[in-house]
Amino acid sequence: MRDEFDYPVSNTFGIKAKAAHFVEYGVVDELRAVVRREACGAEVLHVGAGSNLLFLSDFDGLVLHSAIRGIDVEECGGETVKLRVGAGVVWDALVAHCVAHGWHGLENLSLIPGEVGAAAVQNIGAYGAEAKDVITAVETVDLRTGAVRVFDVAECGYAYRKSVFKTDLRGRYAVTHVRMTLSRRFSPDLEYGGVRDALRLAGVEPERVTPQQLRDAIISIRQAKLPDPKVQGNAGSFFMNPVVERSVYERICDEFPAVPHYEAGEGNVKIPAGWLIEQCGWKGRALGPAAVHDKQALVLVNLGGATGQDILRLCEAVRSDVRERFGIELCPEVNMIGK
Ligand code: EPU
C-alpha cells in the first residue's frame, strides 16, 4: 500500500494538482481498512489513471487509487468466457490480452486511455461499442462503511457515458473488480463510419478481418484523430454529444442539410459536439495555453503549462458560442475536481 501526503495526482491533461492525502491500495481489504480509518473525516475522491479528470484546484481531501490487478477466467466453455478483472488493470492491456486469447467484444474499444474500474464508472464507448455491452456485474466497496456490494448490470444504470456511479451514487462506491462476459466467436462490428475505410486502407478485406486487424484499424483511426496525452495533455472527448429534440435537428438541417447525426430513440437525435464546435470556428483555435484540437474539435488540449482554470475558460467560451449559434447546451464529459 502506498500512503502519501501532499501528493501530485497524475492526470492526462498534464495539470499540476496536489492531493492533501493519497492512498493506493492493492487488495480489497486494504481499501476497507483505509475507509474504516478515514470514514468520519476527509472528502474522498477515487481516481483511475486520471484520463477523464480536470483539476480546477488542489484537492484538499483523500485521493484513492486502485492497484488491484488480475484478469481471471471464472468460466470458459461453449461460446463465452467469463472474466473477473481488477479495477486497476489498464483498459487497453485488457483489450490486448483478450484479443490475444481469442476472447471477443472489446476490439472496438482499443486504445481508450484509463483503467478498468473507471471504464465501468464511465461506460466508455467508441466505434459502436460500449463497456456496458460486456459488463455483467461490478464489485464495489462502500466508501462510507467499507462494506462490499456487488451491482448487477441492471443496477448500474448504464446509458451513454453514464452509470449510477456517476449520477445518483456519485462518490459513494469504489469499484474493485468488474465481471464481464466475452464471446469466443468473433463477429466484428464494422458499422461505425470510417472503420471499413481504415481496414481497406490497411489492405484488409472487411469480410475477412481478424480480431487483431480490427484492433489495429481502431488504433490507427484513434491515432490519426486524437492527440496522444504523452505528447499533448488532454482528456479525450471533453464534451458529450448532445441529444436534442428532432425539431432542433430539423432547424439545423435547414441551414446545413448534411449535418452528421444519429437516431437516439424516443424521436431524439444525437448531433456530434465536434461538428457543432467546428461550425462555430473553434477547431484549432487557442485561448491562452488551452486550445481546441485541430483534428477533432471535441477534444480540448493543454498547449503547455495550462491550469485547470485555463481549460475551464476555453470550455465556457466554446459552450457559450455553441449555445448562441445553435441553441444547444454542451455538457462536459470530463469530471471537474475542485473549485
Ligand atoms: N466531426 C466534425 N468535426 C470535428 C469532429 C467530428 O465535423 O472536429 C464530425 C465527424 O466528421 C463525424 C462526426 O462528427 O461526422 C462524429 O465524429 P467522430 O466519429 O470522430 O466521433 P465523435 O462523436 O466526435 C465519439 C466519442 C469518442 C469516440 C468516437 C468514435 C463521445 C463524447 N465521443 O466522438 O470517444 O472515440 O465517437 O466512436 O461520444 C472519448 O470519449 O474520449 C472519445 C474519444
Short mmCIF file of C-alpha atoms and ligand atoms in Angstrom, two decimals:
data_model
loop_
_atom_site.label_atom_id
_atom_site.label_comp_id
_atom_site.label_asym_id
_atom_site.label_seq_id
_atom_site.Cartn_x
_atom_site.Cartn_y
_atom_site.Cartn_z
CA MET A 1 0.00 0.00 0.00
CA ARG A 2 1.18 3.50 -0.75
CA ASP A 3 0.27 6.29 1.64
CA GLU A 4 1.47 9.82 0.84
CA PHE A 5 0.68 13.39 1.83
CA ASP A 6 0.71 16.49 -0.38
CA TYR A 7 0.98 14.21 -3.38
CA PRO A 8 0.89 15.31 -7.06
CA VAL A 9 -2.01 13.50 -8.74
CA SER A 10 -1.20 12.31 -12.24
CA ASN A 11 -3.72 13.27 -14.92
CA THR A 12 -3.57 13.09 -18.71
CA PHE A 13 -4.37 16.82 -19.04
CA GLY A 14 -0.92 17.43 -17.53
CA ILE A 15 -2.40 19.85 -14.97
CA LYS A 16 -0.39 20.32 -11.79
CA ALA A 17 -2.60 19.39 -8.84
CA LYS A 18 -1.91 18.00 -5.39
CA ALA A 19 -3.94 15.79 -3.10
CA ALA A 20 -3.68 16.50 0.61
CA HIS A 21 -3.58 12.71 1.13
CA PHE A 22 -3.12 9.91 -1.44
CA VAL A 23 -3.57 6.18 -0.87
CA GLU A 24 -3.03 3.44 -3.43
CA TYR A 25 -4.23 0.01 -2.32
CA GLY A 26 -3.51 -3.38 -3.88
CA VAL A 27 -6.26 -5.57 -2.40
CA VAL A 28 -9.87 -5.09 -1.30
CA ASP A 29 -9.11 -5.49 2.42
CA GLU A 30 -6.57 -2.66 2.30
CA LEU A 31 -9.23 -0.38 0.85
CA ARG A 32 -11.74 -1.44 3.51
CA ALA A 33 -9.19 -0.72 6.24
CA VAL A 34 -8.47 2.75 4.84
CA VAL A 35 -12.18 3.53 4.58
CA ARG A 36 -12.79 2.45 8.19
CA ARG A 37 -9.84 4.54 9.36
CA GLU A 38 -10.81 7.65 7.39
CA ALA A 39 -14.61 7.27 7.26
CA CYS A 40 -15.52 10.12 9.55
CA GLY A 41 -13.04 12.59 8.09
CA ALA A 42 -11.94 13.92 4.79
CA GLU A 43 -13.65 14.34 1.48
CA VAL A 44 -12.80 11.33 -0.71
CA LEU A 45 -12.07 11.20 -4.43
CA HIS A 46 -11.44 7.88 -6.16
CA VAL A 47 -9.37 8.14 -9.32
CA GLY A 48 -8.30 5.80 -12.10
CA ALA A 49 -5.49 6.79 -14.44
CA GLY A 50 -6.67 10.41 -14.42
CA SER A 51 -7.68 10.28 -18.08
CA ASN A 52 -11.08 11.89 -17.57
CA LEU A 53 -10.32 14.46 -14.88
CA LEU A 54 -9.82 18.20 -14.88
CA PHE A 55 -8.33 19.59 -11.67
CA LEU A 56 -9.54 23.16 -11.14
CA SER A 57 -7.56 23.39 -7.91
CA ASP A 58 -5.66 21.17 -5.49
CA PHE A 59 -7.80 18.56 -3.75
CA ASP A 60 -7.97 19.07 -0.02
CA GLY A 61 -9.01 15.53 0.86
CA LEU A 62 -8.16 11.85 0.38
CA VAL A 63 -7.49 10.57 -3.15
CA LEU A 64 -7.77 6.81 -3.56
CA HIS A 65 -6.32 4.75 -6.40
CA SER A 66 -6.74 1.06 -7.03
CA ALA A 67 -3.74 -1.09 -7.90
CA ILE A 68 -5.91 -4.24 -7.91
CA ARG A 69 -4.73 -6.23 -10.90
CA GLY A 70 -5.56 -9.60 -12.39
CA ILE A 71 -7.57 -10.86 -15.33
CA ASP A 72 -9.11 -14.07 -14.03
CA VAL A 73 -11.12 -16.56 -16.07
CA GLU A 74 -14.14 -17.57 -13.99
CA GLU A 75 -15.72 -19.82 -16.58
CA CYS A 76 -14.82 -20.77 -20.13
CA GLY A 77 -16.96 -23.03 -22.22
CA GLY A 78 -19.19 -23.07 -25.26
CA GLU A 79 -19.35 -19.68 -26.93
CA THR A 80 -18.43 -17.49 -23.98
CA VAL A 81 -15.76 -16.70 -21.45
CA LYS A 82 -16.49 -15.03 -18.11
CA LEU A 83 -13.79 -12.78 -16.70
CA ARG A 84 -13.23 -11.02 -13.39
CA VAL A 85 -10.88 -8.10 -13.86
CA GLY A 86 -9.18 -5.92 -11.25
CA ALA A 87 -10.16 -2.24 -11.31
CA GLY A 88 -6.50 -1.20 -11.60
CA VAL A 89 -5.85 -3.13 -14.82
CA VAL A 90 -5.02 -0.77 -17.69
CA TRP A 91 -8.00 -0.90 -20.06
CA ASP A 92 -6.02 -1.32 -23.26
CA ALA A 93 -3.85 -4.04 -21.69
CA LEU A 94 -7.12 -5.91 -21.05
CA VAL A 95 -8.20 -5.43 -24.69
CA ALA A 96 -4.81 -6.67 -25.96
CA HIS A 97 -4.92 -9.68 -23.61
CA CYS A 98 -8.44 -10.63 -24.76
CA VAL A 99 -7.59 -10.29 -28.46
CA ALA A 100 -4.50 -12.48 -27.93
CA HIS A 101 -6.58 -15.16 -26.16
CA GLY A 102 -9.41 -15.23 -28.72
CA TRP A 103 -11.97 -13.57 -26.43
CA HIS A 104 -14.05 -11.09 -28.39
CA GLY A 105 -16.17 -7.99 -27.93
CA LEU A 106 -13.59 -5.40 -26.86
CA GLU A 107 -11.76 -4.83 -30.18
CA ASN A 108 -13.63 -1.58 -30.99
CA LEU A 109 -12.70 -0.22 -27.55
CA SER A 110 -8.96 -0.47 -28.27
CA LEU A 111 -6.57 2.26 -27.10
CA ILE A 112 -9.05 4.06 -24.86
CA PRO A 113 -6.90 5.51 -22.08
CA GLY A 114 -7.65 4.66 -18.47
CA GLU A 115 -8.24 1.70 -16.19
CA VAL A 116 -10.93 -0.96 -15.89
CA GLY A 117 -12.63 0.46 -12.77
CA ALA A 118 -13.08 3.89 -14.33
CA ALA A 119 -14.26 2.27 -17.59
CA ALA A 120 -17.13 0.72 -15.63
CA VAL A 121 -17.98 4.02 -13.95
CA GLN A 122 -17.82 5.99 -17.19
CA ASN A 123 -19.33 3.36 -19.52
CA ILE A 124 -16.60 4.12 -22.04
CA GLY A 125 -17.59 3.77 -25.67
CA ALA A 126 -16.21 4.01 -29.18
CA TYR A 127 -16.88 2.81 -32.73
CA GLY A 128 -20.29 1.33 -31.96
CA ALA A 129 -19.32 -0.49 -28.73
CA GLU A 130 -19.78 0.38 -25.07
CA ALA A 131 -18.36 -1.17 -21.89
CA LYS A 132 -21.92 -1.95 -20.75
CA ASP A 133 -22.29 -4.40 -23.66
CA VAL A 134 -19.90 -6.85 -21.96
CA ILE A 135 -20.19 -5.98 -18.25
CA THR A 136 -22.32 -8.36 -16.18
CA ALA A 137 -21.58 -7.08 -12.66
CA VAL A 138 -19.48 -4.51 -10.82
CA GLU A 139 -17.92 -5.29 -7.43
CA THR A 140 -17.53 -2.29 -5.12
CA VAL A 141 -16.70 -1.13 -1.63
CA ASP A 142 -18.94 1.41 0.08
CA LEU A 143 -16.69 4.39 0.84
CA ARG A 144 -18.76 5.33 3.89
CA THR A 145 -18.87 1.95 5.61
CA GLY A 146 -16.29 -0.32 3.96
CA ALA A 147 -18.98 -2.89 3.11
CA VAL A 148 -18.69 -4.88 -0.11
CA ARG A 149 -21.57 -4.52 -2.58
CA VAL A 150 -21.96 -6.18 -5.96
CA PHE A 151 -24.11 -4.36 -8.54
CA ASP A 152 -25.55 -6.48 -11.31
CA VAL A 153 -25.55 -4.76 -14.68
CA ALA A 154 -29.17 -3.60 -14.41
CA GLU A 155 -28.40 -1.88 -11.10
CA CYS A 156 -25.52 0.03 -12.73
CA GLY A 157 -28.00 2.27 -14.61
CA TYR A 158 -25.92 2.33 -17.76
CA ALA A 159 -26.63 4.80 -20.58
CA TYR A 160 -24.46 6.80 -22.98
CA ARG A 161 -21.34 7.77 -20.96
CA LYS A 162 -23.35 7.32 -17.77
CA SER A 163 -23.82 5.00 -14.82
CA VAL A 164 -25.31 5.17 -11.36
CA PHE A 165 -21.72 5.60 -10.07
CA LYS A 166 -21.52 8.94 -11.93
CA THR A 167 -25.01 10.12 -11.03
CA ASP A 168 -27.18 9.12 -8.04
CA LEU A 169 -24.36 7.25 -6.22
CA ARG A 170 -21.53 9.55 -7.29
CA GLY A 171 -18.55 9.28 -4.94
CA ARG A 172 -20.22 6.64 -2.77
CA TYR A 173 -18.67 3.38 -4.08
CA ALA A 174 -15.18 2.39 -5.24
CA VAL A 175 -15.10 -0.23 -7.98
CA THR A 176 -12.77 -3.11 -7.07
CA HIS A 177 -13.47 -5.67 -9.80
CA VAL A 178 -15.51 -5.80 -13.00
CA ARG A 179 -17.10 -9.01 -14.22
CA MET A 180 -17.66 -9.36 -17.93
CA THR A 181 -18.72 -11.95 -20.47
CA LEU A 182 -16.93 -12.04 -23.81
CA SER A 183 -17.54 -14.19 -26.85
CA ARG A 184 -15.27 -16.94 -28.13
CA ARG A 185 -16.79 -16.43 -31.56
CA PHE A 186 -15.63 -13.35 -33.48
CA SER A 187 -18.47 -11.34 -35.02
CA PRO A 188 -16.92 -7.96 -35.81
CA ASP A 189 -18.93 -4.75 -35.67
CA LEU A 190 -17.74 -2.66 -38.62
CA GLU A 191 -20.77 -0.38 -38.93
CA TYR A 192 -19.36 2.81 -37.41
CA GLY A 193 -18.33 5.34 -40.07
CA GLY A 194 -14.67 5.05 -41.04
CA VAL A 195 -13.97 1.53 -39.74
CA ARG A 196 -14.32 -0.23 -43.10
CA ASP A 197 -12.29 2.53 -44.78
CA ALA A 198 -9.49 2.14 -42.23
CA LEU A 199 -9.43 -1.61 -42.88
CA ARG A 200 -9.26 -1.15 -46.64
CA LEU A 201 -6.51 1.43 -46.20
CA ALA A 202 -4.54 -1.22 -44.32
CA GLY A 203 -5.12 -3.66 -47.19
CA VAL A 204 -7.64 -5.74 -45.23
CA GLU A 205 -10.83 -7.05 -46.84
CA PRO A 206 -13.51 -6.18 -44.22
CA GLU A 207 -15.28 -9.54 -44.73
CA ARG A 208 -12.09 -11.37 -43.74
CA VAL A 209 -10.90 -9.18 -40.92
CA THR A 210 -9.19 -10.85 -37.95
CA PRO A 211 -9.58 -9.57 -34.36
CA GLN A 212 -6.02 -8.22 -34.35
CA GLN A 213 -6.56 -6.43 -37.69
CA LEU A 214 -9.72 -4.81 -36.33
CA ARG A 215 -7.88 -3.72 -33.19
CA ASP A 216 -5.05 -2.29 -35.34
CA ALA A 217 -7.54 -0.38 -37.54
CA ILE A 218 -9.27 1.14 -34.49
CA ILE A 219 -5.88 2.13 -33.09
CA SER A 220 -4.93 3.79 -36.38
CA ILE A 221 -8.22 5.78 -36.51
CA ARG A 222 -7.73 6.97 -32.94
CA GLN A 223 -4.09 7.88 -33.50
CA ALA A 224 -4.97 9.91 -36.59
CA LYS A 225 -7.65 11.99 -34.81
CA LEU A 226 -6.92 12.05 -31.11
CA PRO A 227 -3.85 13.66 -29.54
CA ASP A 228 -1.52 11.40 -27.55
CA PRO A 229 -1.71 12.60 -23.92
CA LYS A 230 2.01 11.82 -23.52
CA VAL A 231 2.72 14.45 -26.17
CA GLN A 232 -0.10 16.95 -25.60
CA GLY A 233 -2.20 16.99 -22.43
CA ASN A 234 -5.89 16.16 -22.99
CA ALA A 235 -8.72 14.03 -21.63
CA GLY A 236 -10.19 12.68 -24.87
CA SER A 237 -13.67 13.98 -25.63
CA PHE A 238 -14.21 16.97 -23.41
CA PHE A 239 -17.95 17.19 -24.10
CA MET A 240 -20.69 14.63 -24.55
CA ASN A 241 -22.52 14.56 -27.85
CA PRO A 242 -25.82 16.37 -27.19
CA VAL A 243 -29.12 14.56 -27.66
CA VAL A 244 -31.71 17.03 -28.95
CA GLU A 245 -35.37 17.01 -29.98
CA ARG A 246 -35.96 16.32 -33.65
CA SER A 247 -37.29 19.88 -34.17
CA VAL A 248 -33.88 21.28 -33.10
CA TYR A 249 -32.13 18.93 -35.54
CA GLU A 250 -34.55 19.93 -38.34
CA ARG A 251 -33.89 23.62 -37.69
CA ILE A 252 -30.13 23.00 -38.08
CA CYS A 253 -30.83 20.90 -41.20
CA ASP A 254 -32.49 23.89 -42.90
CA GLU A 255 -29.11 25.60 -42.87
CA PHE A 256 -26.81 22.53 -43.03
CA PRO A 257 -28.64 19.71 -44.82
CA ALA A 258 -25.67 17.36 -44.32
CA VAL A 259 -25.32 17.75 -40.54
CA PRO A 260 -24.00 14.43 -39.16
CA HIS A 261 -26.44 12.82 -36.73
CA TYR A 262 -27.54 9.54 -35.16
CA GLU A 263 -31.03 8.42 -34.10
CA ALA A 264 -31.14 8.48 -30.29
CA GLY A 265 -34.54 6.91 -29.58
CA GLU A 266 -37.85 8.48 -28.50
CA GLY A 267 -37.75 10.76 -31.54
CA ASN A 268 -34.50 12.36 -30.38
CA VAL A 269 -31.35 12.90 -32.40
CA LYS A 270 -27.70 12.92 -31.31
CA ILE A 271 -25.52 15.54 -33.00
CA PRO A 272 -21.71 15.33 -32.77
CA ALA A 273 -20.45 18.10 -30.47
CA GLY A 274 -17.24 18.19 -32.54
CA TRP A 275 -19.25 19.24 -35.59
CA LEU A 276 -21.12 22.00 -33.68
CA ILE A 277 -17.84 23.33 -32.25
CA GLU A 278 -16.20 23.28 -35.67
CA GLN A 279 -19.09 25.28 -37.18
CA CYS A 280 -18.52 27.92 -34.51
CA GLY A 281 -14.96 28.35 -35.79
CA TRP A 282 -13.24 26.89 -32.75
CA LYS A 283 -11.42 23.94 -34.35
CA GLY A 284 -7.66 24.50 -33.89
CA ARG A 285 -8.21 27.82 -32.04
CA ALA A 286 -6.43 28.63 -28.79
CA LEU A 287 -7.38 30.71 -25.78
CA GLY A 288 -4.16 31.30 -23.86
CA PRO A 289 -2.43 27.96 -23.17
CA ALA A 290 -5.60 25.92 -23.88
CA ALA A 291 -6.82 25.01 -27.37
CA VAL A 292 -9.42 23.09 -29.33
CA HIS A 293 -7.64 20.20 -31.08
CA ASP A 294 -7.12 20.81 -34.79
CA LYS A 295 -8.15 17.29 -35.89
CA GLN A 296 -11.08 16.65 -33.54
CA ALA A 297 -12.92 19.65 -32.11
CA LEU A 298 -14.42 17.59 -29.29
CA VAL A 299 -11.01 17.46 -27.62
CA LEU A 300 -9.52 20.33 -25.60
CA VAL A 301 -5.74 20.31 -25.23
CA ASN A 302 -3.14 21.77 -22.90
CA LEU A 303 -0.63 23.58 -25.11
CA GLY A 304 1.81 23.62 -22.19
CA GLY A 305 1.57 24.96 -18.68
CA ALA A 306 -2.22 25.38 -18.70
CA THR A 307 -4.06 25.35 -15.38
CA GLY A 308 -7.47 23.81 -14.86
CA GLN A 309 -8.88 27.35 -14.89
CA ASP A 310 -7.36 27.96 -18.37
CA ILE A 311 -9.08 24.84 -19.72
CA LEU A 312 -12.33 25.82 -17.98
CA ARG A 313 -12.21 29.30 -19.57
CA LEU A 314 -11.92 27.70 -23.02
CA CYS A 315 -14.69 25.22 -22.18
CA GLU A 316 -17.05 28.07 -21.24
CA ALA A 317 -16.15 30.14 -24.33
CA VAL A 318 -16.90 27.16 -26.59
CA ARG A 319 -20.16 26.35 -24.78
CA SER A 320 -21.29 29.94 -24.98
CA ASP A 321 -20.71 30.13 -28.75
CA VAL A 322 -22.49 26.82 -29.40
CA ARG A 323 -25.40 27.97 -27.22
CA GLU A 324 -25.66 31.28 -29.07
CA ARG A 325 -25.24 29.82 -32.58
CA PHE A 326 -27.35 26.65 -32.25
CA GLY A 327 -29.34 27.00 -29.00
CA ILE A 328 -27.74 23.75 -27.77
CA GLU A 329 -26.18 23.28 -24.33
CA LEU A 330 -22.97 21.22 -24.38
CA CYS A 331 -22.28 19.17 -21.25
CA PRO A 332 -18.71 18.35 -20.29
CA GLU A 333 -17.92 14.65 -20.16
CA VAL A 334 -14.78 15.26 -18.14
CA ASN A 335 -15.12 15.22 -14.34
CA MET A 336 -14.13 18.55 -12.85
CA ILE A 337 -12.49 18.46 -9.45
CA GLY A 338 -12.09 21.36 -7.05
CA LYS A 339 -13.34 24.93 -7.28
N1 EPU B 1 -16.89 15.94 -36.65
C1 EPU B 1 -16.69 17.18 -37.21
N2 EPU B 1 -15.69 17.96 -36.70
C2 EPU B 1 -14.89 17.55 -35.70
C3 EPU B 1 -15.11 16.28 -35.11
C4 EPU B 1 -16.13 15.49 -35.62
O1 EPU B 1 -17.38 17.58 -38.13
O2 EPU B 1 -13.98 18.31 -35.32
C5 EPU B 1 -17.91 15.07 -37.23
C6 EPU B 1 -17.27 13.92 -37.99
O3 EPU B 1 -16.99 14.26 -39.31
C7 EPU B 1 -18.31 12.83 -37.92
C8 EPU B 1 -18.97 13.08 -36.57
O4 EPU B 1 -18.65 14.43 -36.19
O5 EPU B 1 -19.29 13.01 -38.91
C9 EPU B 1 -18.54 12.11 -35.49
O6 EPU B 1 -17.13 12.21 -35.30
P1 EPU B 1 -16.27 11.01 -34.68
O7 EPU B 1 -16.54 9.74 -35.40
O8 EPU B 1 -14.87 11.46 -34.57
O9 EPU B 1 -16.90 10.77 -33.25
P2 EPU B 1 -17.37 11.75 -32.10
O10 EPU B 1 -18.85 11.70 -32.00
O11 EPU B 1 -16.76 13.11 -32.27
C10 EPU B 1 -17.39 9.87 -30.28
C11 EPU B 1 -16.85 9.63 -28.92
C12 EPU B 1 -15.37 9.29 -28.98
C13 EPU B 1 -15.21 8.03 -29.82
C14 EPU B 1 -15.81 8.29 -31.21
C15 EPU B 1 -15.85 7.06 -32.05
C16 EPU B 1 -18.20 10.96 -27.43
C17 EPU B 1 -18.27 12.13 -26.50
N3 EPU B 1 -17.05 10.78 -28.06
O12 EPU B 1 -16.73 11.04 -30.81
O13 EPU B 1 -14.94 8.98 -27.65
O14 EPU B 1 -13.85 7.67 -29.94
O15 EPU B 1 -17.20 8.74 -31.08
O16 EPU B 1 -16.82 6.19 -31.57
O17 EPU B 1 -19.19 10.22 -27.55
C18 EPU B 1 -13.87 9.81 -25.67
O18 EPU B 1 -14.92 9.55 -25.08
O19 EPU B 1 -12.88 10.32 -25.10
C19 EPU B 1 -13.80 9.56 -27.11
C20 EPU B 1 -12.72 9.90 -27.82
#
